[in-house]
XYZ file of C-alpha atoms in Angstrom:
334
model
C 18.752 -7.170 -5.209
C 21.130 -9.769 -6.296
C 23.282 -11.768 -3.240
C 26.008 -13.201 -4.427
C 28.650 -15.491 -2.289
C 31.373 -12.876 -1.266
C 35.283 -12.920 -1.036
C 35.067 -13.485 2.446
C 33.542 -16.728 2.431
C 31.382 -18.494 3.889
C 28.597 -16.413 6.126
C 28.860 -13.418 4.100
C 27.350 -12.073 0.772
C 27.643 -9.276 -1.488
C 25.615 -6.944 -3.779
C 26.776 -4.743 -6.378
C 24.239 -1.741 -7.103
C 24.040 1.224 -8.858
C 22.669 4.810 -7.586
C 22.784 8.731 -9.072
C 23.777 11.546 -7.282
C 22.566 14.860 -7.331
C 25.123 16.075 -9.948
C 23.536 13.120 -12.393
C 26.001 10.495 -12.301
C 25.678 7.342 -11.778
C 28.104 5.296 -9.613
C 28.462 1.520 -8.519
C 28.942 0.682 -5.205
C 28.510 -2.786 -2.774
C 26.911 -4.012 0.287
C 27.840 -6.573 2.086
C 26.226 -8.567 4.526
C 26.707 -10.949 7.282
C 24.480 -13.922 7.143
C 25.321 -16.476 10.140
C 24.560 -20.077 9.160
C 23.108 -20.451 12.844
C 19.455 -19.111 14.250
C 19.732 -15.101 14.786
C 19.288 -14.342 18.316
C 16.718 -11.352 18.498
C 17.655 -8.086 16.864
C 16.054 -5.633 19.140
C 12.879 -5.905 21.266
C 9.917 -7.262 19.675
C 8.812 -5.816 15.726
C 12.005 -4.126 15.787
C 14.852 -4.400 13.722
C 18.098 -3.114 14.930
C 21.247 -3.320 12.200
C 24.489 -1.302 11.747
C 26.105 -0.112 8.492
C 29.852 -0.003 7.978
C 31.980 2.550 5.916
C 35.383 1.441 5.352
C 38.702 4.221 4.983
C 40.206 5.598 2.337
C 42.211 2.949 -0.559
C 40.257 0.491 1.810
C 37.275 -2.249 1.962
C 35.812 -4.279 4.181
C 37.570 -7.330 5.512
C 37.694 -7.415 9.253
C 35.127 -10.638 9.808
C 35.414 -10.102 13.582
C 33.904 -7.037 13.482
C 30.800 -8.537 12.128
C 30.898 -11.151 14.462
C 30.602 -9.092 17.150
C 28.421 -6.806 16.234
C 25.996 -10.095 15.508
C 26.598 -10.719 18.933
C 25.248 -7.799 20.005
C 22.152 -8.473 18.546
C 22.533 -6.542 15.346
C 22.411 -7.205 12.163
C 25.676 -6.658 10.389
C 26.424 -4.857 6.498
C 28.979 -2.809 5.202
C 29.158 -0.742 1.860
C 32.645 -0.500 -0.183
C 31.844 3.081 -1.622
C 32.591 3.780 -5.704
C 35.843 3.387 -6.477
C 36.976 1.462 -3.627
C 36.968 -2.390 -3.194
C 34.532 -4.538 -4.799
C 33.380 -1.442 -6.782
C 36.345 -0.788 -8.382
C 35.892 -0.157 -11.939
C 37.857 -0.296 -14.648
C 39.329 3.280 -16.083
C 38.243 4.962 -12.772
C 40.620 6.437 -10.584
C 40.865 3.990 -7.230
C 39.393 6.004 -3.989
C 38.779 9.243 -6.065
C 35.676 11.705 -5.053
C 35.380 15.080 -5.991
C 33.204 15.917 -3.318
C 32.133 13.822 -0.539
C 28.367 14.460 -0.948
C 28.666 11.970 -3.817
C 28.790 8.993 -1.166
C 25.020 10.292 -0.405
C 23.253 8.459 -2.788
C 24.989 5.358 -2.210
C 24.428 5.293 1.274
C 20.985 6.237 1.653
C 20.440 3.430 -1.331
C 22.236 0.925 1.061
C 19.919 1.967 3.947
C 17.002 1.108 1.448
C 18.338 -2.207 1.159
C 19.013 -2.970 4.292
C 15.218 -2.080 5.373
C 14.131 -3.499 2.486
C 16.686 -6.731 3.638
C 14.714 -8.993 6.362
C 11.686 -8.882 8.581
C 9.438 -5.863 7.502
C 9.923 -4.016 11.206
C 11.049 -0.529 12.737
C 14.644 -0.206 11.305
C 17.002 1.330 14.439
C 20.532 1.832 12.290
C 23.847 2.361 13.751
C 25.961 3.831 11.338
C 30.022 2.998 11.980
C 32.912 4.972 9.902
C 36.275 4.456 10.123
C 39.160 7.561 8.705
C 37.620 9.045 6.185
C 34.750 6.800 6.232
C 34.233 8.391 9.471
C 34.316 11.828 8.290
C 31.874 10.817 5.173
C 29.575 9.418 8.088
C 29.034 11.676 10.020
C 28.657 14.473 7.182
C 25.733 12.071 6.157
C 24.194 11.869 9.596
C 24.138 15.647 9.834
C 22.181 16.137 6.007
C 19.739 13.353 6.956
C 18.942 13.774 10.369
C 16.499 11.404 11.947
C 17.519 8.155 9.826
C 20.774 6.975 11.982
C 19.824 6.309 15.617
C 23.812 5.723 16.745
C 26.953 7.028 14.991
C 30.553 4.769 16.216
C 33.432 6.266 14.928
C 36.580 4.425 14.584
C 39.697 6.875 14.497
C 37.741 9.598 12.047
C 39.732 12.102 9.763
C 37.935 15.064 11.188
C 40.981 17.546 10.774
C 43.981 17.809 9.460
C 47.569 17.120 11.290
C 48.440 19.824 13.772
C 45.635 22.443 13.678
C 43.084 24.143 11.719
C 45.997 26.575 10.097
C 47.263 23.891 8.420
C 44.140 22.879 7.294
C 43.611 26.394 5.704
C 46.882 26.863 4.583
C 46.867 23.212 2.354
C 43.561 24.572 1.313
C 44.621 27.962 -0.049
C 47.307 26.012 -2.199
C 45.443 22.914 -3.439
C 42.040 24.517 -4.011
C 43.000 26.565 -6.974
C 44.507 23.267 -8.873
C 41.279 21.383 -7.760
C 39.287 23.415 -9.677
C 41.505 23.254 -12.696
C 42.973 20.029 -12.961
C 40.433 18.220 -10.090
C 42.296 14.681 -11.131
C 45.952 15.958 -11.275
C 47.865 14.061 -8.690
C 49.839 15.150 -5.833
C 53.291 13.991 -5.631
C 53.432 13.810 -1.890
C 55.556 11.240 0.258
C 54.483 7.806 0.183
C 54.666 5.978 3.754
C 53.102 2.226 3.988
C 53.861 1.768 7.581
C 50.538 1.582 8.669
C 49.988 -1.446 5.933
C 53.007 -3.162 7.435
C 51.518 -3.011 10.734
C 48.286 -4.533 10.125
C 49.192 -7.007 6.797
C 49.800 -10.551 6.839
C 52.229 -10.001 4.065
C 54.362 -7.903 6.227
C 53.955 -7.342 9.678
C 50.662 -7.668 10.590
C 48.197 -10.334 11.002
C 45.225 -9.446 8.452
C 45.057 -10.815 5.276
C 44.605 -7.993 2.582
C 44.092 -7.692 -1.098
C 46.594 -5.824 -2.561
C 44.496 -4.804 -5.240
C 42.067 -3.234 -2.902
C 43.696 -1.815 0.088
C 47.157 -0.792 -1.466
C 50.346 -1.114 0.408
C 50.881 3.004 -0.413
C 47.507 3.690 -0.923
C 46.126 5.529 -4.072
C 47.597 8.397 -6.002
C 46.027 11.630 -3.866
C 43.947 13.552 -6.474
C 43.650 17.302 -6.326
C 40.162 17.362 -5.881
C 40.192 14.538 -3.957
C 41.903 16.417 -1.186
C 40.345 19.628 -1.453
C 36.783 17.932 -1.008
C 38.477 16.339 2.548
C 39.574 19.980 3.240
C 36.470 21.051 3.031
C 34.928 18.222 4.761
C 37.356 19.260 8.224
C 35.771 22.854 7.898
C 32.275 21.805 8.301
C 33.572 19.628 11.399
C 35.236 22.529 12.369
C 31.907 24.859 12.573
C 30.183 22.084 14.069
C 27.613 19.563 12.878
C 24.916 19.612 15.395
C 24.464 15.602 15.130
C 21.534 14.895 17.811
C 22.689 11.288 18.160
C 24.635 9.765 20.516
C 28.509 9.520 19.136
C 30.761 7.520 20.468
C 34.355 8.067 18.731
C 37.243 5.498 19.586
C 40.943 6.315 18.689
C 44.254 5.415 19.891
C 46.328 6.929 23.100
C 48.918 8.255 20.857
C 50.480 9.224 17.276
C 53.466 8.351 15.546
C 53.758 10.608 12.387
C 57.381 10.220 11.433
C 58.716 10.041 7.740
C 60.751 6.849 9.064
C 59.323 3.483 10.489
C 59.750 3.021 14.084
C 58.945 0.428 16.371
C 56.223 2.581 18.241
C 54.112 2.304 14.752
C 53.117 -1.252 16.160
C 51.267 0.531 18.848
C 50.146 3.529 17.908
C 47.887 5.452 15.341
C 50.676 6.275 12.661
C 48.441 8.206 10.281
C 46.294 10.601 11.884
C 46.660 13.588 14.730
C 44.984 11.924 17.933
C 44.714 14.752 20.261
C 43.549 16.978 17.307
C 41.190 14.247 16.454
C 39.955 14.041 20.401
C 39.429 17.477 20.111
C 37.728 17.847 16.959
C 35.200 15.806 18.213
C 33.724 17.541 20.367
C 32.293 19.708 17.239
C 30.373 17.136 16.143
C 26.995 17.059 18.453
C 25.499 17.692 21.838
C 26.218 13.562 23.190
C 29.830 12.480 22.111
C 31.813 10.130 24.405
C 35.687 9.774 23.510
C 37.390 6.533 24.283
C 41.421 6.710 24.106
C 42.796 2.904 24.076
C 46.731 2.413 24.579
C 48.370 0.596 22.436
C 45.581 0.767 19.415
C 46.665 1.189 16.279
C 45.202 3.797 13.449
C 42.426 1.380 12.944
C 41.753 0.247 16.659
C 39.714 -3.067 15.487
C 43.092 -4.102 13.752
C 45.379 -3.572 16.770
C 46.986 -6.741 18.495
C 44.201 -8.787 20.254
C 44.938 -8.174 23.656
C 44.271 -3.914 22.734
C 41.344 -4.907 20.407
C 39.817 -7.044 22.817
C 39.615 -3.994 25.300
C 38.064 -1.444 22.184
C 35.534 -4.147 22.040
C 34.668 -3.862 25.581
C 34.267 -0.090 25.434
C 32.176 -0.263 22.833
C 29.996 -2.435 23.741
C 29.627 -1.168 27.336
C 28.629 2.053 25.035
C 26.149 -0.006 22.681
C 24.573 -1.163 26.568
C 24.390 2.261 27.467
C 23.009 4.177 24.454
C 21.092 1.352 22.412
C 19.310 -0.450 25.516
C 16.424 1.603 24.442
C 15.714 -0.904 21.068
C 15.790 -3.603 23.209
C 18.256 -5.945 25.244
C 21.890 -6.356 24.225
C 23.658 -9.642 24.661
C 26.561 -11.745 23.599
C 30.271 -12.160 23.863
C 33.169 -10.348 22.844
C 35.188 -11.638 19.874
């Protein structure tokens, strides 16, 4: 493993690596850590480790610094992976956030886990794995093929279904299925609607600062394939997942879907279904708690402080509840 100094300055570093799938191919991806230039407080109880891996959306990467922060203050230690084709992977000639099939994150994340156990004091590894959007979906696919590796799954406003209901779902299916298989990297010409950039960017509306290049203001072109292997993804939700772990899954209090920008988009989840989302989530295992937050935006961690602030005190009255078995949790909210 090579660290390198990463874009986000000081206290964090990055590693490009490759790893092959199942289907043979190889694919880049990058982990990225969170290296405090102060003494650690104590990850866990004694000989044991406890970290947390983060997966990042779709046409996304990781940037949100105060997410690491606090999840150092918890007493974890703090990565996150930009998958192929997104972020610091990007490649050149590859198609930015395409997958034909979201197994192919699996060999990149379980390589990541190596690292990270292989990253540090040689001690009991107790991972927390965190998805947001998609990122949440490919998560907790993950957890349920590889049960017994993730100890805690977080779930930041998952995509685990598609707007409305599971007939919609179908129905996009029946149509973009048969051009998946044919032309799997045809795009879609469906409408384009940045408002949830605008809402969260410095260079419009927002208050993050973003790279352009890797977190688009209209996202990527949606691929055929691409869509149909996220179809498919919401059906295996759908006939449940039997994840054994506790799941806690934080989204907004409400949706604003509209083909026009309105004012409400500051303060609510303007890309995904949230009370098909709360519901969804129920499929996922036997322990899931669902926190709704007014005000939160699509990503919750990205909302306005004062609504961010109060997703960071559910979760870690959650992290209190269902990781106090690895040892005590401390520290203060961001």
């Amino acid at each position: 493993m090579e660290w390198r100094s990463d874009i986000l300055g000081a206290d964090f570093e990055s590693c490009a690596f490759d790893a092959t799938g199942s289907d043979g191919v190889t694919r880049t991806a990058t982990l990225v850590r969170f290296v405090p230039r102060k003494d650690r407080a104590p990850s866990g109880r004694a000989g044991r480790r406890r970290a947390v891996m983060f997966l990042h959306g779709w046409s996304d990467y990781f940037f949100n610094t105060e997410l690491a922060r606090f999840w150092d203050g918890q007493g974890f230690e703090f990565f996150a992976l930009d998958m192929h084709n997104h972020g610091r992977s990007l490649q050149p000639d590859t198609h930015g956030g395409y997958v034909a099939d979201l197994g192919n994150y699996d060999a990149e994340i379980g390589t990541a886990i190596e690292m990270i156990s292989a990253t540090g004091p040689q001690a009991p590894l107790s991972l927390a794995l965190m998805g947001h959007s998609t990122g949440g979906l490919v998560a907790a696919l993950w957890v349920s093929r590889h049960p017994g590796v993730v100890s805690q799954l977080v779930l930041n406003s998952p995509w685990l279904e598609m707007h409305g209901s599971s007939l919609v779902r179908r129905a996009a299916w029946a149509m973009v299925e048969p051009l998946a298989r044919l032309r799997p990297e045809a795009v879609l010409r469906l409408p384009e609607r940045g408002f949830y950039w605008r809402s969260i960017s410095s260079s419009a509306e927002g208050e993050w600062s973003l790279d352009d290049n890797y977190r688009p203001p209209m996202a990527f072109p949606v691929r055929a394939a691409w869509l149909s292997a996220v179809l498919a993804g919401h059906a295996k939700v759908a006939r449940g997942l039997g994840i054994d772990i506790p799941i806690l899954v934080l989204i907004s209090g409400a949706s604003e879907n509209g083909m026009v920008w309105t004012e409400a988009m500051r303060s609510t989840d303007a890309v995904l279904d949230v009370n098909v989302i709360a519901t969804r989530s129920l499929s996922l295992g036997r322990s899931v708690s669902v926190e709704r937050i007014d005000g939160a935006l699509h990503d919750v961690f990205l909302s306005r402080a004062e609504v961010r602030a109060d997703a960071y005190r559910r979760l870690a009255r959650w992290i209190h509840g269902f990781a106090a078995g690895d040892g005590p949790v401390a520290g203060e909210l961001p």
